[in-house]
Coordinates of C-alpha atoms in Angstrom, one line a residue:
Chain A
M27 CA -13.7 4.3 -93.3
S28 CA -15.2 5.8 -90.2
N29 CA -17.2 2.6 -89.8
R30 CA -14.1 0.5 -89.6
N31 CA -12.4 2.8 -87.2
T32 CA -15.4 2.9 -84.9
E33 CA -15.5 -0.9 -85.0
E34 CA -11.8 -1.1 -84.1
A35 CA -12.3 1.4 -81.4
I36 CA -15.1 -0.6 -79.9
M37 CA -13.1 -3.8 -80.1
N38 CA -10.1 -2.1 -78.4
A39 CA -12.3 -0.7 -75.7
R40 CA -13.7 -4.2 -75.1
K41 CA -10.3 -5.7 -74.9
N42 CA -9.2 -3.0 -72.5
R43 CA -12.2 -3.6 -70.3
L44 CA -11.6 -7.3 -70.2
L45 CA -8.0 -6.7 -69.3
L46 CA -9.1 -4.3 -66.5
A47 CA -11.5 -6.9 -65.2
V48 CA -9.0 -9.6 -65.2
T49 CA -6.4 -7.4 -63.4
L50 CA -9.0 -6.4 -60.9
A51 CA -10.0 -10.0 -60.2
L52 CA -6.4 -11.0 -59.8
A53 CA -5.8 -8.0 -57.4
R54 CA -8.8 -9.1 -55.4
V55 CA -7.4 -12.7 -55.1
T56 CA -4.0 -11.5 -54.0
A57 CA -5.6 -9.0 -51.5
V58 CA -7.1 -12.0 -49.8
A59 CA -4.0 -14.2 -50.0
A60 CA -1.6 -11.5 -48.9
P61 CA -2.4 -11.4 -45.2
R62 CA -2.2 -15.2 -45.0
D63 CA 1.2 -15.2 -46.7
D64 CA 2.3 -12.4 -44.4
L65 CA 1.2 -14.5 -41.4
L66 CA 3.0 -17.6 -42.5
A67 CA 6.2 -15.5 -43.4
G68 CA 6.1 -14.0 -39.9
Y69 CA 5.8 -17.4 -38.2
A70 CA 8.6 -18.7 -40.3
A71 CA 10.9 -15.9 -39.5
A72 CA 10.1 -16.2 -35.7
A73 CA 10.6 -20.1 -35.9
K74 CA 14.0 -19.7 -37.7
K75 CA 15.1 -17.4 -34.9
T76 CA 14.5 -19.9 -32.2
D77 CA 15.5 -22.9 -34.2
P78 CA 18.2 -22.6 -36.9
A79 CA 17.3 -26.0 -38.2
F80 CA 13.8 -24.8 -39.1
A81 CA 12.8 -26.6 -42.3
G82 CA 9.4 -25.1 -43.1
F83 CA 5.8 -25.9 -42.1
S84 CA 3.9 -29.2 -42.5
A85 CA 0.1 -29.5 -42.9
T86 CA 0.4 -33.1 -41.7
R87 CA 2.0 -32.0 -38.5
G88 CA -0.6 -29.3 -38.2
E89 CA -3.4 -31.9 -38.6
A90 CA -1.9 -34.0 -35.8
F91 CA -1.6 -30.9 -33.6
H92 CA -5.2 -30.0 -34.3
R93 CA -6.4 -33.4 -33.0
N94 CA -3.8 -34.0 -30.3
S95 CA -4.9 -34.0 -26.5
F96 CA -2.8 -31.9 -24.2
A97 CA -2.5 -32.0 -20.4
G98 CA -1.4 -28.4 -19.6
G99 CA -4.6 -26.5 -20.2
K100 CA -8.2 -26.6 -18.9
A101 CA -9.5 -30.1 -18.2
A102 CA -12.7 -29.5 -20.0
T103 CA -10.9 -28.5 -23.3
P104 CA -7.9 -30.7 -23.8
T105 CA -7.8 -30.3 -27.6
C106 CA -8.6 -27.9 -30.4
T107 CA -11.4 -30.3 -31.3
S108 CA -13.0 -29.7 -28.0
C109 CA -14.6 -26.7 -29.7
H110 CA -13.7 -27.0 -33.4
A111 CA -14.7 -30.0 -35.4
K112 CA -12.3 -32.8 -36.1
D113 CA -13.0 -32.3 -39.8
P114 CA -12.3 -28.7 -40.3
R115 CA -14.7 -28.6 -43.2
T116 CA -17.6 -28.9 -40.6
A117 CA -18.9 -26.6 -37.9
G118 CA -17.8 -26.7 -34.3
Q119 CA -19.5 -25.7 -31.0
T120 CA -18.3 -23.7 -27.9
P121 CA -18.8 -24.9 -24.4
A122 CA -21.6 -22.3 -24.1
G123 CA -23.3 -23.9 -27.1
K124 CA -22.7 -21.4 -29.9
A125 CA -21.9 -22.8 -33.3
I126 CA -18.4 -22.1 -34.8
D127 CA -18.0 -21.8 -38.6
P128 CA -15.7 -24.4 -40.2
L129 CA -12.0 -23.5 -40.1
A130 CA -11.1 -24.9 -43.5
V131 CA -10.6 -22.0 -46.0
S132 CA -12.3 -24.0 -48.8
V133 CA -15.5 -23.7 -46.8
S134 CA -14.9 -20.4 -45.0
P135 CA -13.0 -18.3 -47.5
G136 CA -13.0 -15.2 -45.2
R137 CA -10.8 -16.8 -42.6
Y138 CA -7.2 -15.8 -41.6
T139 CA -7.4 -12.5 -43.5
D140 CA -7.3 -10.4 -40.3
P141 CA -3.9 -11.0 -38.6
A142 CA -5.0 -9.4 -35.3
K143 CA -8.0 -11.7 -35.1
V144 CA -5.9 -14.8 -35.8
E145 CA -3.3 -13.8 -33.1
K146 CA -6.1 -13.0 -30.6
W147 CA -7.6 -16.5 -30.9
F148 CA -4.3 -18.3 -31.0
K149 CA -3.4 -16.6 -27.7
R150 CA -6.7 -17.4 -26.1
N151 CA -7.2 -21.0 -27.5
C152 CA -3.6 -22.1 -27.0
N153 CA -3.8 -21.0 -23.3
E154 CA -7.1 -22.8 -23.0
V155 CA -5.8 -26.1 -24.5
L156 CA -2.1 -26.2 -23.8
G157 CA -1.8 -23.8 -20.8
R158 CA 0.8 -21.8 -22.7
E159 CA 1.1 -19.9 -25.9
C160 CA 1.7 -21.9 -29.1
T161 CA 5.1 -21.7 -30.7
P162 CA 5.5 -20.1 -34.2
Q163 CA 6.2 -23.6 -35.6
E164 CA 2.9 -24.9 -34.1
K165 CA 1.0 -21.9 -35.5
G166 CA 2.5 -22.2 -38.9
D167 CA 1.9 -26.0 -39.1
W168 CA -1.7 -25.6 -37.9
L169 CA -2.4 -22.7 -40.3
S170 CA -0.9 -24.7 -43.2
F171 CA -3.3 -27.5 -42.5
M172 CA -6.3 -25.2 -42.6
L173 CA -5.2 -23.5 -45.7
S174 CA -4.7 -26.9 -47.3
Q175 CA -8.3 -28.0 -46.5
Chain B
M19 CA -70.1 9.5 -55.9
N20 CA -69.7 5.9 -55.2
L21 CA -67.0 5.3 -52.5
P22 CA -65.7 1.7 -52.3
Y23 CA -66.4 1.5 -48.5
R24 CA -65.4 -2.1 -48.1
P25 CA -61.8 -1.7 -49.4
I26 CA -61.4 1.5 -47.3
A27 CA -62.7 -0.2 -44.2
L28 CA -60.4 -3.2 -44.8
G29 CA -57.5 -0.9 -45.4
L30 CA -58.2 1.0 -42.2
I31 CA -58.3 -2.3 -40.2
A32 CA -54.9 -3.4 -41.8
V33 CA -53.4 0.0 -40.8
A34 CA -54.7 -0.2 -37.3
F35 CA -53.4 -3.8 -37.0
S36 CA -50.0 -3.0 -38.2
A37 CA -49.8 0.0 -36.0
L38 CA -50.7 -2.2 -33.1
L39 CA -47.9 -4.7 -34.0
F40 CA -45.5 -1.8 -34.5
Q41 CA -46.4 -0.4 -31.1
R42 CA -45.8 -3.8 -29.5
A43 CA -42.4 -4.1 -31.2
Q44 CA -41.6 -0.5 -30.1
A45 CA -42.7 -1.0 -26.6
G46 CA -40.9 -4.3 -26.7
G47 CA -43.9 -6.6 -26.8
S48 CA -43.4 -8.7 -23.7
H49 CA -40.6 -10.9 -25.0
Y50 CA -38.5 -8.5 -27.2
F51 CA -35.0 -7.4 -26.2
A52 CA -33.3 -5.2 -28.8
P53 CA -30.3 -7.3 -30.1
V54 CA -26.7 -5.8 -30.2
N55 CA -26.5 -3.6 -33.3
D56 CA -22.9 -2.6 -33.0
A57 CA -20.4 -4.5 -35.2
V58 CA -17.5 -4.4 -32.7
V59 CA -19.6 -5.6 -29.8
K60 CA -21.2 -8.4 -32.0
E61 CA -17.7 -9.6 -33.0
E62 CA -16.1 -9.4 -29.6
C63 CA -19.0 -10.4 -27.4
G64 CA -20.8 -12.8 -29.8
S65 CA -18.2 -15.5 -30.7
C66 CA -18.3 -17.6 -27.6
H67 CA -22.0 -17.2 -27.0
L68 CA -24.9 -15.1 -28.2
A69 CA -24.1 -11.4 -28.0
F70 CA -26.5 -10.8 -25.0
P71 CA -28.8 -7.8 -25.3
P72 CA -27.4 -5.0 -23.2
S73 CA -30.9 -4.4 -21.7
M74 CA -30.8 -7.7 -19.9
L75 CA -28.4 -6.3 -17.2
P76 CA -28.0 -3.0 -15.5
A77 CA -25.2 -0.5 -16.4
S78 CA -23.3 -1.4 -13.2
S79 CA -23.1 -5.1 -14.3
W80 CA -21.5 -4.2 -17.6
Q81 CA -19.0 -1.9 -16.0
R82 CA -18.0 -4.6 -13.4
M83 CA -17.8 -7.2 -16.2
M84 CA -15.8 -5.1 -18.6
A85 CA -13.3 -4.3 -15.9
D86 CA -12.1 -7.9 -15.7
L87 CA -12.3 -9.6 -19.1
K88 CA -9.2 -11.5 -18.5
N89 CA -11.1 -13.6 -15.9
H90 CA -14.4 -13.9 -17.7
F91 CA -16.3 -16.9 -16.3
G92 CA -13.0 -18.9 -16.6
D93 CA -12.2 -17.6 -20.0
D94 CA -9.9 -14.9 -21.3
A95 CA -12.1 -12.5 -23.2
S96 CA -9.7 -9.5 -23.0
V97 CA -9.5 -7.0 -25.8
D98 CA -7.2 -3.9 -26.3
A99 CA -8.1 -0.8 -24.3
A100 CA -9.7 1.2 -27.1
T101 CA -12.0 -1.7 -28.0
A102 CA -12.9 -2.3 -24.4
A103 CA -13.8 1.4 -24.0
H104 CA -15.9 1.3 -27.1
I105 CA -17.8 -1.9 -25.9
T106 CA -18.3 -0.5 -22.3
D107 CA -19.8 2.7 -23.7
Y108 CA -22.2 0.8 -25.9
L109 CA -23.3 -1.7 -23.2
V110 CA -23.7 1.1 -20.5
A111 CA -25.7 3.3 -22.8
N112 CA -28.1 0.6 -23.7
A113 CA -28.3 -1.2 -20.3
G114 CA -31.6 -2.2 -18.7
D115 CA -31.6 0.7 -16.4
T116 CA -30.5 3.3 -19.0
G117 CA -31.2 3.5 -22.7
G118 CA -32.7 -0.1 -22.8
R119 CA -35.1 0.5 -19.9
R120 CA -38.2 -0.2 -21.9
Y121 CA -36.9 -3.7 -22.7
G122 CA -35.0 -4.4 -19.5
D123 CA -37.8 -3.8 -17.0
K124 CA -39.1 -7.3 -17.7
L125 CA -36.0 -9.1 -16.5
L126 CA -34.6 -6.6 -14.0
R127 CA -37.7 -6.2 -11.9
G128 CA -37.0 -7.6 -8.4
S129 CA -33.2 -7.5 -9.0
S130 CA -31.0 -5.0 -7.4
T131 CA -29.3 -2.8 -10.1
T132 CA -26.5 -1.7 -7.7
K133 CA -25.3 -5.1 -6.8
A134 CA -24.1 -5.6 -10.4
P135 CA -25.1 -9.2 -11.0
L136 CA -22.8 -10.8 -13.7
R137 CA -25.2 -13.5 -14.8
I138 CA -28.6 -12.9 -16.6
T139 CA -29.3 -16.6 -15.7
E140 CA -29.2 -15.7 -12.0
L141 CA -31.6 -12.8 -12.1
S142 CA -34.6 -13.8 -10.0
R143 CA -36.9 -12.9 -12.8
W144 CA -35.0 -15.1 -15.3
L145 CA -35.1 -18.0 -12.8
R146 CA -38.8 -17.6 -12.4
E147 CA -39.5 -17.6 -16.1
H148 CA -37.4 -20.9 -16.4
R149 CA -38.5 -22.7 -13.2
E150 CA -40.7 -25.1 -15.2
V151 CA -37.8 -26.2 -17.5
P152 CA -37.0 -29.7 -16.5
A153 CA -33.4 -30.6 -15.6
W154 CA -32.9 -33.0 -18.5
E155 CA -33.5 -30.2 -20.9
W156 CA -30.7 -28.1 -19.5
Q157 CA -28.4 -31.1 -19.8
H158 CA -29.4 -32.0 -23.4
K159 CA -26.3 -32.1 -25.6
D160 CA -27.6 -29.3 -27.8
V161 CA -28.2 -27.0 -24.9
R162 CA -25.0 -27.6 -22.7
S163 CA -25.5 -24.3 -20.8
K164 CA -28.3 -22.0 -19.5
A165 CA -26.5 -19.2 -21.4
N166 CA -27.2 -21.0 -24.7
C167 CA -30.5 -19.1 -25.2
V168 CA -30.5 -19.9 -28.9
A169 CA -31.0 -23.6 -28.2
C170 CA -34.5 -23.0 -26.9
H171 CA -35.3 -19.5 -28.2
A172 CA -34.8 -19.9 -31.9
A173 CA -35.3 -16.2 -32.7
A174 CA -33.0 -14.9 -29.9
E175 CA -30.4 -13.5 -32.3
R176 CA -33.2 -11.1 -33.5
G177 CA -34.3 -10.3 -29.9
Y178 CA -37.3 -12.6 -29.5
Y179 CA -37.7 -14.8 -26.5
D180 CA -41.2 -16.0 -26.7
D181 CA -40.9 -19.5 -28.1

């Protein structure tokens, strides 16, 4: 009898361990996804405030924004793609020649997990390209595009 | 007793040789500049260009530069006050006329450390080392800027500028 019990105990321990591993893996996935969801939710709330007709973000609009040329910023960098690659799955380059890792999360899974970093660069780069800060709608569209890539 | 002289002699030579290399690395060889080894400085000062070794400029330069990051060579490189204080402390402590003197001497010789030059690429010593680089090379699309050390010095991230 003791043999059967031990076997059962081992099986149970195995099941528990498997369950624990699955839970931990899930927790890890959500830990990465959560800051991105929070960012998007924050931009959505801010967009709703300024525009009651706000109807969500669009990756397609984000893609167009990423490639659009603007007149308000620095002449040398009229578009996001002055530094980042047109295809966000490939690397970009700064004016000083330093390589920039791809922006697409499928290639750079660590991106957009530090909200302070995201906001810091939106502020710098939007000023550089548009000569003003980006609106919450523009940020949310752009981010949706990068998350879809 | 039969001592294996040859292996011992070879071993001694190897030891002496690596000691020599080690000493060179310690003293900085002639082309070695200790790279930034602080994670915050690497992150904040190493995204737009190479995180330049602090020993390439004197402390006064770093203080002057850190006092106006909003107008940083036409870019806004500003960070919050606590981060700025941390970066300034690191750069000043390891500058070419303080903690990094044993590396910095090579580039700072002949430059005033009190005039707080903002560009490494305008130090007289740097200009002299590069006077034979032809104009077309600076304009090459992979170079773009004199500040793009890595384009020509492949091991610059690790502190070596000899190739």
